[in-house]
GROMACS .gro file of C-alpha atoms in nm:
model
  258
    1MET     CA    1   5.454  14.320  11.245
    2THR     CA    2   5.563  14.340  11.660
    3SER     CA    3   5.959  14.268  11.699
    4LEU     CA    4   5.872  13.934  11.843
    5ASP     CA    5   5.727  13.872  11.477
    6LYS     CA    6   6.000  13.979  11.258
    7PRO     CA    7   6.191  13.759  11.183
    8THR     CA    8   6.579  13.757  11.320
    9GLU     CA    9   6.943  13.741  11.203
   10SER     CA   10   7.159  13.464  11.271
   11THR     CA   11   7.431  13.641  11.467
   12ASP     CA   12   7.591  13.264  11.457
   13GLN     CA   13   7.983  13.415  11.309
   14THR     CA   14   8.225  13.111  11.424
   15PRO     CA   15   8.513  13.096  11.267
   16PRO     CA   16   8.588  12.809  11.099
   17ASP     CA   17   8.842  12.513  11.329
   18PRO     CA   18   9.059  12.449  11.078
   19ALA     CA   19   9.222  12.208  11.438
   20GLY     CA   20   8.832  12.107  11.445
   21ASP     CA   21   8.838  11.981  11.062
   22ALA     CA   22   9.191  11.837  11.038
   23ARG     CA   23   9.115  11.620  11.390
   24ALA     CA   24   8.770  11.541  11.210
   25VAL     CA   25   9.012  11.392  10.858
   26THR     CA   26   9.243  11.145  11.076
   27GLU     CA   27   8.935  10.996  11.250
   28ALA     CA   28   8.848  10.933  10.921
   29ALA     CA   29   9.080  10.827  10.761
   30LEU     CA   30   9.172  10.591  11.053
   31PHE     CA   31   8.828  10.424  10.984
   32GLU     CA   32   8.922  10.419  10.617
   33ALA     CA   33   9.273  10.262  10.650
   34PHE     CA   34   9.142  10.023  10.951
   35GLY     CA   35   8.834   9.865  10.915
   36GLY     CA   36   8.632  10.081  11.194
   37VAL     CA   37   8.418   9.862  11.440
   38ARG     CA   38   8.335   9.657  11.171
   39GLY     CA   39   8.661   9.563  11.074
   40MET     CA   40   8.725   9.470  11.445
   41VAL     CA   41   8.435   9.216  11.504
   42GLU     CA   42   8.550   9.100  11.170
   43THR     CA   43   8.836   9.024  11.279
   44VAL     CA   44   8.786   8.870  11.652
   45VAL     CA   45   8.492   8.652  11.577
   46PRO     CA   46   8.616   8.368  11.369
   47GLY     CA   47   8.851   8.334  11.648
   48LEU     CA   48   8.593   8.395  11.916
   49LEU     CA   49   8.439   8.063  11.734
   50PHE     CA   50   8.720   7.844  11.703
   51VAL     CA   51   8.805   7.892  12.124
   52ALA     CA   52   8.455   7.863  12.213
   53ILE     CA   53   8.346   7.545  12.042
   54PHE     CA   54   8.731   7.391  12.108
   55THR     CA   55   8.620   7.493  12.445
   56ILE     CA   56   8.318   7.303  12.463
   57ASP     CA   57   8.347   6.938  12.247
   58LYS     CA   58   8.767   6.970  12.223
   59ASP     CA   59   8.733   6.929  11.795
   60LEU     CA   60   9.023   7.090  11.643
   61HIS     CA   61   8.794   7.015  11.281
   62VAL     CA   62   8.517   7.185  11.442
   63SER     CA   63   8.649   7.444  11.528
   64ALA     CA   64   8.899   7.523  11.260
   65ILE     CA   65   8.575   7.458  10.992
   66ALA     CA   66   8.363   7.653  11.138
   67ALA     CA   67   8.581   7.951  11.213
   68LEU     CA   68   8.645   7.876  10.838
   69ILE     CA   69   8.309   7.931  10.749
   70VAL     CA   70   8.221   8.220  10.925
   71SER     CA   71   8.475   8.429  10.755
   72LEU     CA   72   8.375   8.326  10.423
   73VAL     CA   73   8.028   8.472  10.527
   74LEU     CA   74   8.131   8.811  10.626
   75VAL     CA   75   8.333   8.844  10.266
   76VAL     CA   76   7.979   8.745  10.160
   77VAL     CA   77   7.766   8.982  10.350
   78ARG     CA   78   8.069   9.248  10.199
   79LEU     CA   79   7.998   9.173   9.873
   80ALA     CA   80   7.619   9.182   9.874
   81MET     CA   81   7.572   9.492  10.056
   82LYS     CA   82   7.882   9.622   9.779
   83ASP     CA   83   8.096   9.720  10.042
   84THR     CA   84   8.528   9.726  10.092
   85VAL     CA   85   8.652   9.344  10.177
   86LYS     CA   86   9.017   9.412  10.212
   87HIS     CA   87   8.955   9.393  10.596
   88ALA     CA   88   8.723   9.097  10.558
   89PHE     CA   89   8.942   8.842  10.268
   90SER     CA   90   9.219   8.937  10.604
   91GLY     CA   91   9.058   8.793  10.796
   92VAL     CA   92   8.989   8.533  10.513
   93PHE     CA   93   9.305   8.413  10.479
   94GLY     CA   94   9.460   8.486  10.764
   95VAL     CA   95   9.216   8.199  10.944
   96ALA     CA   96   9.271   8.000  10.616
   97PHE     CA   97   9.627   7.973  10.710
   98GLY     CA   98   9.578   7.857  11.060
   99VAL     CA   99   9.315   7.598  10.977
  100VAL     CA  100   9.552   7.432  10.714
  101PHE     CA  101   9.867   7.457  10.989
  102ALA     CA  102   9.725   7.307  11.299
  103MET     CA  103   9.502   7.117  11.005
  104PHE     CA  104   9.909   6.963  10.925
  105THR     CA  105   9.981   6.945  11.300
  106GLY     CA  106   9.731   6.797  11.472
  107ASN     CA  107   9.776   7.097  11.744
  108ALA     CA  108   9.456   7.333  11.801
  109LYS     CA  109   9.727   7.548  11.932
  110ASP     CA  110   9.887   7.551  11.628
  111PHE     CA  111   9.541   7.776  11.417
  112TYR     CA  112   9.694   8.116  11.610
  113LEU     CA  113  10.041   8.069  11.545
  114PRO     CA  114   9.988   8.260  11.144
  115GLY     CA  115   9.861   8.497  11.333
  116MET     CA  116  10.095   8.573  11.652
  117LEU     CA  117  10.394   8.530  11.391
  118TYR     CA  118  10.225   8.795  11.076
  119THR     CA  119  10.199   9.029  11.459
  120LEU     CA  120  10.592   8.942  11.533
  121GLY     CA  121  10.693   9.020  11.208
  122LEU     CA  122  10.458   9.354  11.131
  123ALA     CA  123  10.610   9.448  11.535
  124LEU     CA  124  10.949   9.474  11.381
  125ALA     CA  125  10.813   9.602  11.063
  126TYR     CA  126  10.721   9.903  11.186
  127ILE     CA  127  10.999   9.972  11.443
  128PHE     CA  128  11.281   9.899  11.173
  129THR     CA  129  11.058  10.091  10.922
  130THR     CA  130  11.136  10.408  11.137
  131LEU     CA  131  11.458  10.362  11.161
  132ALA     CA  132  11.470  10.366  10.817
  133GLY     CA  133  11.305  10.676  10.807
  134VAL     CA  134  11.035  10.611  10.684
  135PRO     CA  135  10.769  10.489  10.912
  136LEU     CA  136  10.521  10.252  10.823
  137ILE     CA  137  10.211  10.420  10.887
  138GLY     CA  138  10.332  10.677  10.692
  139LEU     CA  139  10.339  10.414  10.352
  140ILE     CA  140   9.978  10.313  10.511
  141LEU     CA  141   9.821  10.651  10.589
  142GLY     CA  142  10.007  10.875  10.293
  143PRO     CA  143   9.774  10.764  10.011
  144VAL     CA  144   9.420  10.760  10.258
  145PHE     CA  145   9.508  11.146  10.296
  146LYS     CA  146   9.618  11.178   9.931
  147GLU     CA  147   9.992  11.283  10.015
  148ASN     CA  148  10.116  11.001   9.946
  149LEU     CA  149  10.517  11.022  10.042
  150SER     CA  150  10.496  11.413   9.990
  151TRP     CA  151  10.549  11.407  10.376
  152ARG     CA  152  10.912  11.269  10.370
  153THR     CA  153  11.093  11.598  10.232
  154ARG     CA  154  10.839  11.802  10.243
  155ASN     CA  155  10.615  11.840  10.534
  156PRO     CA  156  10.893  11.715  10.837
  157GLY     CA  157  10.623  11.763  11.114
  158ARG     CA  158  10.436  11.515  10.962
  159LYS     CA  159  10.665  11.281  10.914
  160LYS     CA  160  10.780  11.363  11.309
  161ALA     CA  161  10.406  11.225  11.401
  162TYR     CA  162  10.443  10.912  11.202
  163ALA     CA  163  10.726  10.876  11.357
  164LYS     CA  164  10.649  10.846  11.685
  165ALA     CA  165  10.303  10.673  11.557
  166SER     CA  166  10.467  10.396  11.438
  167TRP     CA  167  10.714  10.361  11.743
  168ALA     CA  168  10.376  10.310  11.940
  169TRP     CA  169  10.236  10.072  11.700
  170GLY     CA  170  10.552   9.903  11.711
  171LEU     CA  171  10.572   9.832  12.138
  172ILE     CA  172  10.216   9.851  12.161
  173LEU     CA  173  10.233   9.494  11.902
  174LEU     CA  174  10.544   9.351  12.084
  175ALA     CA  175  10.424   9.390  12.371
  176LYS     CA  176  10.099   9.174  12.262
  177CYS     CA  177  10.379   8.906  12.127
  178ALA     CA  178  10.513   8.954  12.491
  179ILE     CA  179  10.258   8.794  12.637
  180LEU     CA  180  10.131   8.472  12.399
  181PHE     CA  181  10.420   8.376  12.255
  182PRO     CA  182  10.485   8.234  12.622
  183LEU     CA  183  10.176   8.067  12.677
  184TYR     CA  184  10.198   7.949  12.311
  185TRP     CA  185  10.503   7.737  12.440
  186TRP     CA  186  10.345   7.700  12.822
  187SER     CA  187   9.975   7.716  12.849
  188ASP     CA  188   9.713   7.460  12.675
  189THR     CA  189   9.501   7.622  12.358
  190THR     CA  190   9.215   7.647  12.543
  191ARG     CA  191   9.384   7.933  12.760
  192LEU     CA  192   9.579   8.100  12.449
  193GLY     CA  193   9.265   8.134  12.268
  194TRP     CA  194   9.093   8.319  12.488
  195VAL     CA  195   9.338   8.563  12.604
  196LEU     CA  196   9.479   8.614  12.262
  197VAL     CA  197   9.025   8.696  12.176
  198ALA     CA  198   9.047   8.917  12.464
  199LEU     CA  199   9.459   9.123  12.337
  200LYS     CA  200   9.272   9.120  11.948
  201ILE     CA  201   9.131   9.512  12.044
  202PRO     CA  202   9.236   9.647  12.330
  203PRO     CA  203   9.584   9.706  12.124
  204PHE     CA  204   9.448   9.819  11.798
  205LEU     CA  205   9.256  10.051  11.940
  206LEU     CA  206   9.510  10.168  12.234
  207ALA     CA  207   9.741  10.217  11.894
  208VAL     CA  208   9.483  10.330  11.670
  209TRP     CA  209   9.372  10.593  11.966
  210LEU     CA  210   9.741  10.755  11.970
  211THR     CA  211   9.724  10.750  11.606
  212TRP     CA  212   9.476  11.010  11.629
  213VAL     CA  213   9.691  11.188  11.879
  214PHE     CA  214  10.008  11.208  11.730
  215LEU     CA  215   9.817  11.270  11.298
  216ALA     CA  216   9.580  11.564  11.520
  217LYS     CA  217   9.866  11.752  11.663
  218ALA     CA  218  10.077  11.706  11.326
  219PRO     CA  219  10.047  12.007  10.998
  220ALA     CA  220   9.853  11.941  10.727
  221PRO     CA  221   9.853  11.688  10.515
  222ILE     CA  222  10.007  11.822  10.127
  223ASP     CA  223   9.734  11.722   9.869
  224VAL     CA  224   9.977  11.607   9.563
  225PHE     CA  225   9.665  11.526   9.382
  226ALA     CA  226   9.516  11.887   9.431
  227GLU     CA  227   9.857  12.029   9.365
  228MET     CA  228   9.906  11.788   9.046
  229GLU     CA  229   9.556  11.898   8.907
  230ALA     CA  230   9.617  12.307   9.001
  231GLU     CA  231   9.924  12.205   8.789
  232GLU     CA  232   9.766  12.092   8.489
  233LYS     CA  233   9.496  12.329   8.468
  234ALA     CA  234   9.758  12.637   8.475
  235GLU     CA  235   9.889  12.458   8.195
  236LYS     CA  236   9.627  12.434   7.977
  237GLU     CA  237   9.497  12.766   8.085
  238ARG     CA  238   9.886  12.864   7.924
  239GLU     CA  239   9.854  12.682   7.621
  240ALA     CA  240   9.448  12.814   7.525
  241ALA     CA  241   9.648  13.217   7.642
  242LEU     CA  242   9.924  13.108   7.379
  243THR     CA  243   9.644  12.971   7.107
  244ALA     CA  244   9.440  13.262   7.207
  245GLU     CA  245   9.761  13.468   7.074
  246GLY     CA  246   9.819  13.318   6.739
  247GLY     CA  247  10.112  13.158   6.905
  248GLU     CA  248  10.115  12.739   6.989
  249PRO     CA  249  10.116  12.540   7.270
  250SER     CA  250  10.484  12.393   7.395
  251GLY     CA  251  10.318  12.081   7.367
  252GLY     CA  252  10.254  12.089   7.009
  253ARG     CA  253  10.580  12.323   6.965
  254HIS     CA  254  10.733  11.965   7.092
  255ARG     CA  255  10.580  11.759   6.885
  256ARG     CA  256  10.690  11.926   6.585
  257GLU     CA  257  11.013  11.903   6.661
  258ALA     CA  258  11.027  11.567   6.739
   0.00000   0.00000   0.00000
C-alpha cells in the first residue's frame, strides 16, 4: 500500500470556540423567545389582509372578519403541527381586540389602536423596568437561558447587557409610536394601515439584532437549573456515603427529631 493509499488521520485540532457557542446559544434563545421567522409572519399577515381588503372595497366588516379568520387559521395550523401556539394565540387576541374595538366605534382606524397602545405600553415597560434595575428583556430571556434572575446579583456584566438591550427595545418602540400615532390622528385608514404593516418587521429585527450584539459580548449565563441538579446529586451522594458508613442521612435525622 502506497502512502497515498493509507488513510490519513485528521490533523484538525481546532479548539472549541466558546464565543461562537455563546453566539449560537443566544441566536437560538432569541428565536425561541420571539417566534423566529414564522412568528413574524403570523404577526404581519392579519394586518396586511385587513388593510388590503379595506383598500379595495372600504368594507370594515369584511376586512375585520377576514383578519380574524386568518388569525384563527394560523392557530389551527400550529395545533395540527403540534407546534407552540403562544405567538399565534397572541396574534389572535390582538386581532380580536382590534376587531371588537373597530366594530364598536365604527371607525376602521380603531382596528389598529389596541396594538398601538400595546406597543406604547411595552416601550414604557422596557424603559421603566430598566430604570428600576430589572430590565424587562432579562425577565423575558432569563428562563430561556436557564438563568432565571441570577443575572441580577451574580452576573453584573450580563445585567448590563440586558439593560442596554431593554433601552434599545424601548427607544425603538417609542420611535415607532412617534410615527404611528400622528398618522392615527391625521391620516386615513389606508395610509395608516400600510405604514403600520411596513413598520411591523424592520424595527423588530433591529431590536433583536441589537439584543444579539449586546448578549453575544456579555458573560455566559449561569445555569441555575444545572446548579440545583448538582446540589441535589451531591446531597444524595453524601447521604449514600453516610448510609454506607453506618450513619443516618441528615434527612432521616431531621424527620426523627421532628
